[in-house]
Each structure stands twice: as structure tokens, then as C-alpha cells.
PDB file of C-alpha atoms and ligand atoms in Angstrom:
ATOM      1  CA  MET A   1       3.781 -11.154 -15.669  1.00  0.00           C
ATOM      2  CA  ALA A   2       0.162 -11.398 -16.780  1.00  0.00           C
ATOM      3  CA  THR A   3      -1.498  -8.614 -18.709  1.00  0.00           C
ATOM      4  CA  LEU A   4      -5.097  -7.903 -19.561  1.00  0.00           C
ATOM      5  CA  ASN A   5      -6.914  -9.926 -22.165  1.00  0.00           C
ATOM      6  CA  ASN A   6      -9.844  -7.552 -22.307  1.00  0.00           C
ATOM      7  CA  THR A   7     -10.505  -3.878 -21.924  1.00  0.00           C
ATOM      8  CA  ILE A   8     -11.089  -2.784 -18.342  1.00  0.00           C
ATOM      9  CA  ARG A   9     -14.373  -0.954 -18.064  1.00  0.00           C
ATOM     10  CA  ALA A  10     -13.722   0.935 -14.827  1.00  0.00           C
ATOM     11  CA  SER A  11     -12.101   4.332 -14.782  1.00  0.00           C
ATOM     12  CA  VAL A  12     -11.787   4.772 -11.010  1.00  0.00           C
ATOM     13  CA  PHE A  13      -9.311   2.595  -9.119  1.00  0.00           C
ATOM     14  CA  LEU A  14      -8.802   3.044  -5.392  1.00  0.00           C
ATOM     15  CA  ILE A  15      -6.289   1.175  -3.278  1.00  0.00           C
ATOM     16  CA  LEU A  16      -6.754   0.496   0.421  1.00  0.00           C
ATOM     17  CA  LEU A  17      -3.309   0.061   1.903  1.00  0.00           C
ATOM     18  CA  GLY A  18      -2.506  -1.004   5.446  1.00  0.00           C
ATOM     19  CA  PRO A  19      -1.673  -3.930   7.717  1.00  0.00           C
ATOM     20  CA  PRO A  20      -3.964  -6.923   8.212  1.00  0.00           C
ATOM     21  CA  GLY A  21      -6.754  -6.016  10.604  1.00  0.00           C
ATOM     22  CA  SER A  22      -6.625  -2.297   9.872  1.00  0.00           C
ATOM     23  CA  GLY A  23     -10.237  -2.319   8.643  1.00  0.00           C
ATOM     24  CA  LYS A  24      -9.655  -2.260   4.872  1.00  0.00           C
ATOM     25  CA  GLY A  25     -12.203  -4.990   4.170  1.00  0.00           C
ATOM     26  CA  THR A  26     -14.958  -3.365   6.219  1.00  0.00           C
ATOM     27  CA  GLN A  27     -14.388   0.020   4.609  1.00  0.00           C
ATOM     28  CA  ALA A  28     -14.152  -1.521   1.125  1.00  0.00           C
ATOM     29  CA  GLU A  29     -17.611  -3.032   1.673  1.00  0.00           C
ATOM     30  CA  LYS A  30     -18.936   0.382   2.686  1.00  0.00           C
ATOM     31  CA  LEU A  31     -17.422   1.955  -0.431  1.00  0.00           C
ATOM     32  CA  ARG A  32     -19.017  -0.765  -2.539  1.00  0.00           C
ATOM     33  CA  ASP A  33     -22.420  -0.027  -1.001  1.00  0.00           C
ATOM     34  CA  ARG A  34     -22.055   3.758  -1.093  1.00  0.00           C
ATOM     35  CA  PHE A  35     -20.380   4.319  -4.493  1.00  0.00           C
ATOM     36  CA  GLY A  36     -21.104   1.068  -6.334  1.00  0.00           C
ATOM     37  CA  PHE A  37     -17.447   0.100  -6.633  1.00  0.00           C
ATOM     38  CA  LEU A  38     -16.474  -3.489  -7.207  1.00  0.00           C
ATOM     39  CA  HIS A  39     -14.675  -4.708  -4.071  1.00  0.00           C
ATOM     40  CA  VAL A  40     -11.637  -6.734  -5.119  1.00  0.00           C
ATOM     41  CA  SER A  41     -10.152  -8.519  -2.105  1.00  0.00           C
ATOM     42  CA  THR A  42      -7.341 -10.801  -3.223  1.00  0.00           C
ATOM     43  CA  GLY A  43      -7.469 -12.613   0.132  1.00  0.00           C
ATOM     44  CA  HIS A  44     -11.154 -13.335  -0.411  1.00  0.00           C
ATOM     45  CA  LEU A  45     -10.585 -14.489  -4.007  1.00  0.00           C
ATOM     46  CA  PHE A  46      -7.801 -16.820  -2.810  1.00  0.00           C
ATOM     47  CA  ARG A  47      -9.991 -18.234  -0.032  1.00  0.00           C
ATOM     48  CA  GLU A  48     -12.782 -18.845  -2.565  1.00  0.00           C
ATOM     49  CA  ASN A  49     -10.336 -20.806  -4.719  1.00  0.00           C
ATOM     50  CA  ILE A  50      -9.293 -22.861  -1.694  1.00  0.00           C
ATOM     51  CA  ALA A  51     -12.913 -23.559  -0.709  1.00  0.00           C
ATOM     52  CA  GLN A  52     -13.760 -24.615  -4.277  1.00  0.00           C
ATOM     53  CA  GLY A  53     -10.655 -26.812  -4.512  1.00  0.00           C
ATOM     54  CA  THR A  54      -9.453 -25.220  -7.759  1.00  0.00           C
ATOM     55  CA  GLU A  55      -5.930 -25.821  -9.046  1.00  0.00           C
ATOM     56  CA  LEU A  56      -4.929 -22.360  -7.803  1.00  0.00           C
ATOM     57  CA  GLY A  57      -6.556 -23.115  -4.447  1.00  0.00           C
ATOM     58  CA  ARG A  58      -4.546 -26.319  -4.018  1.00  0.00           C
ATOM     59  CA  LYS A  59      -1.313 -24.486  -4.858  1.00  0.00           C
ATOM     60  CA  ILE A  60      -1.793 -21.692  -2.327  1.00  0.00           C
ATOM     61  CA  LYS A  61      -3.601 -23.372   0.583  1.00  0.00           C
ATOM     62  CA  GLU A  62      -0.490 -24.032   2.658  1.00  0.00           C
ATOM     63  CA  LEU A  63       1.028 -20.600   1.986  1.00  0.00           C
ATOM     64  CA  ILE A  64      -2.095 -18.796   3.106  1.00  0.00           C
ATOM     65  CA  ALA A  65      -2.485 -20.888   6.262  1.00  0.00           C
ATOM     66  CA  ASN A  66       1.053 -19.849   7.232  1.00  0.00           C
ATOM     67  CA  GLY A  67       0.525 -16.186   6.408  1.00  0.00           C
ATOM     68  CA  GLU A  68       3.020 -16.207   3.509  1.00  0.00           C
ATOM     69  CA  LEU A  69       2.372 -14.190   0.368  1.00  0.00           C
ATOM     70  CA  VAL A  70       1.185 -15.862  -2.822  1.00  0.00           C
ATOM     71  CA  SER A  71       3.588 -15.248  -5.736  1.00  0.00           C
ATOM     72  CA  ASP A  72       3.263 -12.007  -7.662  1.00  0.00           C
ATOM     73  CA  ASP A  73       2.606 -13.852 -10.924  1.00  0.00           C
ATOM     74  CA  LEU A  74      -0.342 -15.843  -9.569  1.00  0.00           C
ATOM     75  CA  THR A  75      -1.754 -12.830  -7.738  1.00  0.00           C
ATOM     76  CA  VAL A  76      -1.518 -10.424 -10.658  1.00  0.00           C
ATOM     77  CA  ALA A  77      -2.968 -13.006 -13.072  1.00  0.00           C
ATOM     78  CA  MET A  78      -5.960 -13.510 -10.783  1.00  0.00           C
ATOM     79  CA  VAL A  79      -6.542  -9.758 -10.411  1.00  0.00           C
ATOM     80  CA  MET A  80      -6.277  -9.127 -14.155  1.00  0.00           C
ATOM     81  CA  ASP A  81      -8.736 -11.920 -14.807  1.00  0.00           C
ATOM     82  CA  ARG A  82     -11.154 -10.310 -12.332  1.00  0.00           C
ATOM     83  CA  LEU A  83     -10.735  -6.851 -13.891  1.00  0.00           C
ATOM     84  CA  SER A  84     -11.600  -8.154 -17.329  1.00  0.00           C
ATOM     85  CA  LYS A  85     -15.166  -9.036 -16.227  1.00  0.00           C
ATOM     86  CA  PRO A  86     -18.004  -6.608 -17.056  1.00  0.00           C
ATOM     87  CA  ASP A  87     -18.996  -5.651 -13.478  1.00  0.00           C
ATOM     88  CA  THR A  88     -16.138  -3.197 -12.885  1.00  0.00           C
ATOM     89  CA  MET A  89     -18.060  -0.408 -14.594  1.00  0.00           C
ATOM     90  CA  ARG A  90     -18.562   1.906 -11.567  1.00  0.00           C
ATOM     91  CA  GLY A  91     -14.979   1.606 -10.351  1.00  0.00           C
ATOM     92  CA  VAL A  92     -12.833  -0.766  -8.335  1.00  0.00           C
ATOM     93  CA  VAL A  93     -11.652  -0.680  -4.750  1.00  0.00           C
ATOM     94  CA  PHE A  94      -8.673  -2.940  -4.080  1.00  0.00           C
ATOM     95  CA  ASP A  95      -8.349  -4.406  -0.603  1.00  0.00           C
ATOM     96  CA  GLY A  96      -5.118  -6.322   0.066  1.00  0.00           C
ATOM     97  CA  PHE A  97      -3.708  -5.636  -3.382  1.00  0.00           C
ATOM     98  CA  PRO A  98      -1.068  -4.625  -4.315  1.00  0.00           C
ATOM     99  CA  ARG A  99       1.032  -6.068  -1.507  1.00  0.00           C
ATOM    100  CA  THR A 100       4.487  -5.860  -3.125  1.00  0.00           C
ATOM    101  CA  ARG A 101       6.313  -3.331  -5.249  1.00  0.00           C
ATOM    102  CA  ASP A 102       6.191  -5.683  -8.264  1.00  0.00           C
ATOM    103  CA  GLN A 103       2.416  -6.030  -7.921  1.00  0.00           C
ATOM    104  CA  ALA A 104       2.061  -2.242  -7.748  1.00  0.00           C
ATOM    105  CA  ILE A 105       4.183  -1.842 -10.874  1.00  0.00           C
ATOM    106  CA  ALA A 106       2.211  -4.561 -12.697  1.00  0.00           C
ATOM    107  CA  LEU A 107      -1.063  -2.828 -11.850  1.00  0.00           C
ATOM    108  CA  HIS A 108       0.341   0.530 -12.887  1.00  0.00           C
ATOM    109  CA  LYS A 109       1.497  -0.832 -16.262  1.00  0.00           C
ATOM    110  CA  ALA A 110      -1.740  -2.688 -16.967  1.00  0.00           C
ATOM    111  CA  LEU A 111      -3.767   0.460 -16.301  1.00  0.00           C
ATOM    112  CA  GLU A 112      -1.358   2.695 -18.181  1.00  0.00           C
ATOM    113  CA  SER A 113      -1.665   0.491 -21.261  1.00  0.00           C
ATOM    114  CA  GLU A 114      -5.340   1.473 -21.296  1.00  0.00           C
ATOM    115  CA  ASN A 115      -4.723   5.111 -20.456  1.00  0.00           C
ATOM    116  CA  LYS A 116      -6.043   4.637 -16.921  1.00  0.00           C
ATOM    117  CA  HIS A 117      -4.489   5.163 -13.529  1.00  0.00           C
ATOM    118  CA  VAL A 118      -4.905   4.733  -9.795  1.00  0.00           C
ATOM    119  CA  ALA A 119      -7.045   7.535  -8.326  1.00  0.00           C
ATOM    120  CA  GLY A 120      -5.565   7.224  -4.850  1.00  0.00           C
ATOM    121  CA  ALA A 121      -4.163   4.956  -2.181  1.00  0.00           C
ATOM    122  CA  ILE A 122      -5.742   5.319   1.252  1.00  0.00           C
ATOM    123  CA  TYR A 123      -3.290   4.288   3.942  1.00  0.00           C
ATOM    124  CA  PHE A 124      -4.930   2.794   7.055  1.00  0.00           C
ATOM    125  CA  GLN A 125      -2.544   3.637   9.833  1.00  0.00           C
ATOM    126  CA  VAL A 126      -2.849   1.660  13.088  1.00  0.00           C
ATOM    127  CA  ALA A 127      -0.537   0.340  15.827  1.00  0.00           C
ATOM    128  CA  ASP A 128       0.400  -3.355  16.063  1.00  0.00           C
ATOM    129  CA  ASP A 129      -1.226  -3.961  19.459  1.00  0.00           C
ATOM    130  CA  VAL A 130      -4.599  -2.789  18.102  1.00  0.00           C
ATOM    131  CA  ILE A 131      -4.200  -5.173  15.141  1.00  0.00           C
ATOM    132  CA  VAL A 132      -3.394  -8.213  17.277  1.00  0.00           C
ATOM    133  CA  GLU A 133      -6.418  -7.506  19.476  1.00  0.00           C
ATOM    134  CA  ARG A 134      -8.733  -6.989  16.472  1.00  0.00           C
ATOM    135  CA  LEU A 135      -7.638 -10.131  14.640  1.00  0.00           C
ATOM    136  CA  ALA A 136      -8.149 -12.251  17.765  1.00  0.00           C
ATOM    137  CA  ALA A 137     -11.803 -11.107  17.760  1.00  0.00           C
ATOM    138  CA  ARG A 138     -12.330 -11.420  13.994  1.00  0.00           C
ATOM    139  CA  ARG A 139     -14.668 -14.140  12.737  1.00  0.00           C
ATOM    140  CA  THR A 140     -15.662 -14.912   9.161  1.00  0.00           C
ATOM    141  CA  CYS A 141     -18.418 -16.829   7.478  1.00  0.00           C
ATOM    142  CA  PRO A 142     -16.925 -19.828   5.651  1.00  0.00           C
ATOM    143  CA  GLU A 143     -19.849 -19.688   3.228  1.00  0.00           C
ATOM    144  CA  ASP A 144     -20.103 -16.097   1.978  1.00  0.00           C
ATOM    145  CA  GLY A 145     -16.896 -14.575   3.376  1.00  0.00           C
ATOM    146  CA  ALA A 146     -18.731 -11.983   5.533  1.00  0.00           C
ATOM    147  CA  VAL A 147     -16.433 -10.558   8.188  1.00  0.00           C
ATOM    148  CA  TYR A 148     -17.406  -9.775  11.793  1.00  0.00           C
ATOM    149  CA  ASN A 149     -15.632  -8.664  14.916  1.00  0.00           C
ATOM    150  CA  LEU A 150     -16.942 -10.044  18.194  1.00  0.00           C
ATOM    151  CA  LYS A 151     -16.328  -6.666  19.866  1.00  0.00           C
ATOM    152  CA  SER A 152     -16.801  -3.944  17.263  1.00  0.00           C
ATOM    153  CA  LYS A 153     -19.039  -5.584  14.647  1.00  0.00           C
ATOM    154  CA  PRO A 154     -20.750  -8.597  16.237  1.00  0.00           C
ATOM    155  CA  PRO A 155     -23.252 -10.764  14.366  1.00  0.00           C
ATOM    156  CA  LYS A 156     -26.892 -10.505  15.524  1.00  0.00           C
ATOM    157  CA  ARG A 157     -26.841 -14.070  16.854  1.00  0.00           C
ATOM    158  CA  ASP A 158     -23.876 -15.479  18.755  1.00  0.00           C
ATOM    159  CA  GLU A 159     -21.133 -16.410  16.214  1.00  0.00           C
ATOM    160  CA  ILE A 160     -23.687 -17.040  13.427  1.00  0.00           C
ATOM    161  CA  CYS A 161     -23.554 -15.284  10.040  1.00  0.00           C
ATOM    162  CA  ASP A 162     -26.366 -12.709   9.649  1.00  0.00           C
ATOM    163  CA  ASN A 163     -26.679 -13.478   5.928  1.00  0.00           C
ATOM    164  CA  ASP A 164     -26.936 -17.251   5.802  1.00  0.00           C
ATOM    165  CA  GLY A 165     -27.081 -18.628   9.377  1.00  0.00           C
ATOM    166  CA  VAL A 166     -23.789 -20.500   8.976  1.00  0.00           C
ATOM    167  CA  PRO A 167     -21.576 -20.747  12.124  1.00  0.00           C
ATOM    168  CA  LEU A 168     -18.675 -18.298  11.975  1.00  0.00           C
ATOM    169  CA  VAL A 169     -15.061 -19.449  12.128  1.00  0.00           C
ATOM    170  CA  MET A 170     -11.740 -17.910  13.020  1.00  0.00           C
ATOM    171  CA  ARG A 171      -9.463 -17.727   9.990  1.00  0.00           C
ATOM    172  CA  GLU A 172      -6.532 -20.097  10.360  1.00  0.00           C
ATOM    173  CA  ASP A 173      -4.173 -17.228   9.576  1.00  0.00           C
ATOM    174  CA  ASP A 174      -5.677 -15.057  12.330  1.00  0.00           C
ATOM    175  CA  ARG A 175      -4.075 -17.308  14.971  1.00  0.00           C
ATOM    176  CA  PRO A 176      -1.612 -15.143  17.001  1.00  0.00           C
ATOM    177  CA  GLU A 177       1.529 -16.986  15.815  1.00  0.00           C
ATOM    178  CA  VAL A 178       0.546 -16.562  12.160  1.00  0.00           C
ATOM    179  CA  VAL A 179      -0.472 -12.938  12.725  1.00  0.00           C
ATOM    180  CA  ARG A 180       3.085 -12.204  13.884  1.00  0.00           C
ATOM    181  CA  ASN A 181       4.413 -13.654  10.613  1.00  0.00           C
ATOM    182  CA  ARG A 182       1.889 -11.682   8.551  1.00  0.00           C
ATOM    183  CA  LEU A 183       2.876  -8.445  10.291  1.00  0.00           C
ATOM    184  CA  GLU A 184       6.563  -9.103   9.615  1.00  0.00           C
ATOM    185  CA  ILE A 185       5.844  -9.787   5.950  1.00  0.00           C
ATOM    186  CA  TYR A 186       3.708  -6.662   5.828  1.00  0.00           C
ATOM    187  CA  ARG A 187       6.617  -4.571   7.158  1.00  0.00           C
ATOM    188  CA  GLU A 188       9.077  -6.035   4.656  1.00  0.00           C
ATOM    189  CA  GLN A 189       7.013  -6.324   1.494  1.00  0.00           C
ATOM    190  CA  THR A 190       3.993  -4.049   1.715  1.00  0.00           C
ATOM    191  CA  GLU A 191       4.989  -1.094   3.858  1.00  0.00           C
ATOM    192  CA  PRO A 192       7.397   0.230   1.179  1.00  0.00           C
ATOM    193  CA  LEU A 193       4.295   0.855  -0.964  1.00  0.00           C
ATOM    194  CA  ILE A 194       3.420   3.760   1.343  1.00  0.00           C
ATOM    195  CA  GLU A 195       6.465   5.611  -0.008  1.00  0.00           C
ATOM    196  CA  PHE A 196       5.762   4.338  -3.529  1.00  0.00           C
ATOM    197  CA  TYR A 197       2.309   5.940  -3.599  1.00  0.00           C
ATOM    198  CA  ARG A 198       3.438   9.001  -1.630  1.00  0.00           C
ATOM    199  CA  GLU A 199       6.053   9.712  -4.285  1.00  0.00           C
ATOM    200  CA  MET A 200       3.354   9.409  -6.924  1.00  0.00           C
ATOM    201  CA  LYS A 201       1.303  11.950  -4.916  1.00  0.00           C
ATOM    202  CA  LEU A 202      -1.479   9.418  -4.571  1.00  0.00           C
ATOM    203  CA  LEU A 203      -1.289   8.704  -0.843  1.00  0.00           C
ATOM    204  CA  VAL A 204      -3.809   9.887   1.722  1.00  0.00           C
ATOM    205  CA  GLU A 205      -3.640   8.722   5.334  1.00  0.00           C
ATOM    206  CA  VAL A 206      -6.435   7.900   7.741  1.00  0.00           C
ATOM    207  CA  ASP A 207      -6.317   7.055  11.432  1.00  0.00           C
ATOM    208  CA  ALA A 208      -7.531   3.454  11.355  1.00  0.00           C
ATOM    209  CA  ALA A 209      -7.537   3.092  15.145  1.00  0.00           C
ATOM    210  CA  GLN A 210     -10.858   4.952  15.335  1.00  0.00           C
ATOM    211  CA  ASP A 211     -14.180   3.112  15.369  1.00  0.00           C
ATOM    212  CA  ILE A 212     -15.712   1.762  12.140  1.00  0.00           C
ATOM    213  CA  GLU A 213     -18.296   4.542  11.750  1.00  0.00           C
ATOM    214  CA  SER A 214     -15.893   7.461  12.312  1.00  0.00           C
ATOM    215  CA  LEU A 215     -13.335   5.903   9.975  1.00  0.00           C
ATOM    216  CA  GLY A 216     -16.077   5.338   7.400  1.00  0.00           C
ATOM    217  CA  ALA A 217     -17.081   8.994   7.602  1.00  0.00           C
ATOM    218  CA  GLN A 218     -13.463  10.059   7.062  1.00  0.00           C
ATOM    219  CA  VAL A 219     -13.022   7.710   4.084  1.00  0.00           C
ATOM    220  CA  ASP A 220     -16.332   8.846   2.571  1.00  0.00           C
ATOM    221  CA  LEU A 221     -15.154  12.448   2.660  1.00  0.00           C
ATOM    222  CA  LEU A 222     -11.918  11.600   0.862  1.00  0.00           C
ATOM    223  CA  VAL A 223     -13.320   9.549  -1.973  1.00  0.00           C
ATOM    224  CA  PRO A 224     -15.129  12.230  -4.028  1.00  0.00           C
ATOM    225  CA  THR A 225     -11.938  14.329  -4.144  1.00  0.00           C
ATOM    226  CA  LEU A 226      -9.875  11.334  -5.224  1.00  0.00           C
ATOM    227  CA  ILE A 227     -12.405  10.502  -7.918  1.00  0.00           C
ATOM    228  CA  THR A 228     -12.445  14.094  -9.179  1.00  0.00           C
ATOM    229  CA  ASN A 229      -8.652  14.198  -9.296  1.00  0.00           C
ATOM    230  CA  ALA A 230      -8.646  10.952 -11.265  1.00  0.00           C
ATOM    231  CA  HIS A 231     -10.588  12.420 -14.170  1.00  0.00           C
TER     232      HIS A 231
HETATM  233  P1  AMP B 301      -6.141 -10.934   3.450  1.00  0.00           P
HETATM  234  O1  AMP B 301      -7.524 -11.493   3.437  1.00  0.00           O
HETATM  235  O2  AMP B 301      -5.999  -9.691   2.628  1.00  0.00           O
HETATM  236  O3  AMP B 301      -5.588 -10.759   4.841  1.00  0.00           O
HETATM  237  O4  AMP B 301      -5.220 -12.022   2.735  1.00  0.00           O
HETATM  238  C1  AMP B 301      -5.098 -13.330   3.272  1.00  0.00           C
HETATM  239  C2  AMP B 301      -3.871 -13.995   2.695  1.00  0.00           C
HETATM  240  O5  AMP B 301      -4.003 -14.123   1.269  1.00  0.00           O
HETATM  241  C3  AMP B 301      -2.554 -13.246   2.888  1.00  0.00           C
HETATM  242  O6  AMP B 301      -1.976 -13.480   4.166  1.00  0.00           O
HETATM  243  C4  AMP B 301      -1.730 -13.844   1.765  1.00  0.00           C
HETATM  244  O7  AMP B 301      -1.338 -15.163   2.094  1.00  0.00           O
HETATM  245  C5  AMP B 301      -2.747 -13.948   0.632  1.00  0.00           C
HETATM  246  N1  AMP B 301      -2.811 -12.707  -0.159  1.00  0.00           N
HETATM  247  C6  AMP B 301      -3.839 -11.828  -0.212  1.00  0.00           C
HETATM  248  N2  AMP B 301      -3.585 -10.824  -1.047  1.00  0.00           N
HETATM  249  C7  AMP B 301      -2.348 -11.049  -1.550  1.00  0.00           C
HETATM  250  C8  AMP B 301      -1.513 -10.351  -2.439  1.00  0.00           C
HETATM  251  N3  AMP B 301      -1.876  -9.184  -3.003  1.00  0.00           N
HETATM  252  N4  AMP B 301      -0.293 -10.894  -2.728  1.00  0.00           N
HETATM  253  C9  AMP B 301       0.099 -12.062  -2.181  1.00  0.00           C
HETATM  254  N5  AMP B 301      -0.637 -12.761  -1.304  1.00  0.00           N
HETATM  255  C10 AMP B 301      -1.854 -12.275  -0.971  1.00  0.00           C
END
């Protein structure tokens, strides 16, 4: 398993845990804007690799389209590479990572080796039917990765990215048949992390069925306490 080549600058590490479509990405962006955290979305980093046609991108394209998980080794290596860059200074919010017990352990060990640790894992709790409905309405910008929801967070112009005017697309893995697979994988591989972080006394739960603004307010209230506890 990969380890760090360089010192990690950040001292605050937050994990957003929850099923696909639970709003982790949207809230991670808000935390980035509000607290200056670096938003590390492994899904976004993988999609960037696919779009750029890198060697990693070619390896994982098929897996991602089918909603399968990328191997722990490749995922952890990519995250460690990202953490070794200088812009982590104000802290890191992980969205979609870790997704397996081995990834969580790898992160734990990498941080521990630098006398650092996870400040908290915020669990976004939401029922499956809400997820399926949300993902059907989710659209992303193929250019800058911005995420919209046609119902709850629509772009200003019909299915056009607010940032760069590029037409929005539906992610291939947001198709209903792939979503079912992703939810099953989530139950098997990722859900056990709820207990993992609960046992470590790092878990806090939020009701992710509420609207974006109310959820954001709840998350905002939690973060300062988590940060304080981390020091
Ligand atoms: P996301 O954007 O978080 O929904 O991730 C999209 C896809 O990227 C997932 O369905 C997986 O195929 C892959 N992926 C993202 N994060 C991870 C991870 N931590 N471990 C393995 N695969 C991942």
C-alpha cells in the first residue's frame, strides 16, 4: 500500500461518509468555501484522469462506468499523491474516501506516521428512495466537474454550467441500473465504516434528507467542535 513521499501540511482532516447522492460533494464545496479546506473527491480525481486519458484513467474507465470500486492500492496512492501537494495547508475534507475498511486503515496509518489524525467523520444518513430520485436529477459539467441537481440546485440556464457555459451531462454511473449496483457496493464495502468511526468516537450523524441549506447549517455547526477536538 502506498505511503506518503512528503510531509502533509494539513492538520485537520474531515471525512464525509454516506451513500452516493447523499449530498457529500455539495457540502464539501461549502466547507471548502467557508473554512478554506481542500476538497478531495476521489470520484472527481478519477473522472479527471479519465477525461485526460492518463494511464490511471484508462485502467479505471470501465470500472467507474459500471459503478464498481477502484482498487484500494490505486485509490490510496492517488490520495497520498494529492495530500503531498502544498495546498492542503488549511485542512482537508474527504468526499467519497475512504470507501473500504482497508482504505480507512491506510489513511489512519499514513496520518499516524506524521502524528496526525482524522478530526471527525460526518455520516450523511438518507433513505435509498431519496438517493435514487436525487441521482436521476443530478447533472455535472464535463469540463469543470461542477455538480447540479435539476430540482434542488438547478443551473441558471437550462442544463448549462454556470461557470463555463458548457452543456451539462448525466454521469454514466448515475443511470438507474448502475445506481442500484453502487448502492449494493456501498452497503457491503462502505457502510461498515460507520461502525469503524463510531468505535473510534469520531462519528457524528446528520439527517441528509433535509434541503441543502438546512443540512449546510447543521454541518457548519459541527465543524468548529470537530476541529477543536482535533487539536
Ligand atoms: P463518486 O463521485 O464519489 O460517486 O465516485 C464515482 C466512482 O469513482 C465510484 O462509483 C467508484 O467507481 C470510484 N471511486 C470513487 N472514490 C472511490 C474510492 N474511495 N475507492 C474506490 N473507488 C472509488
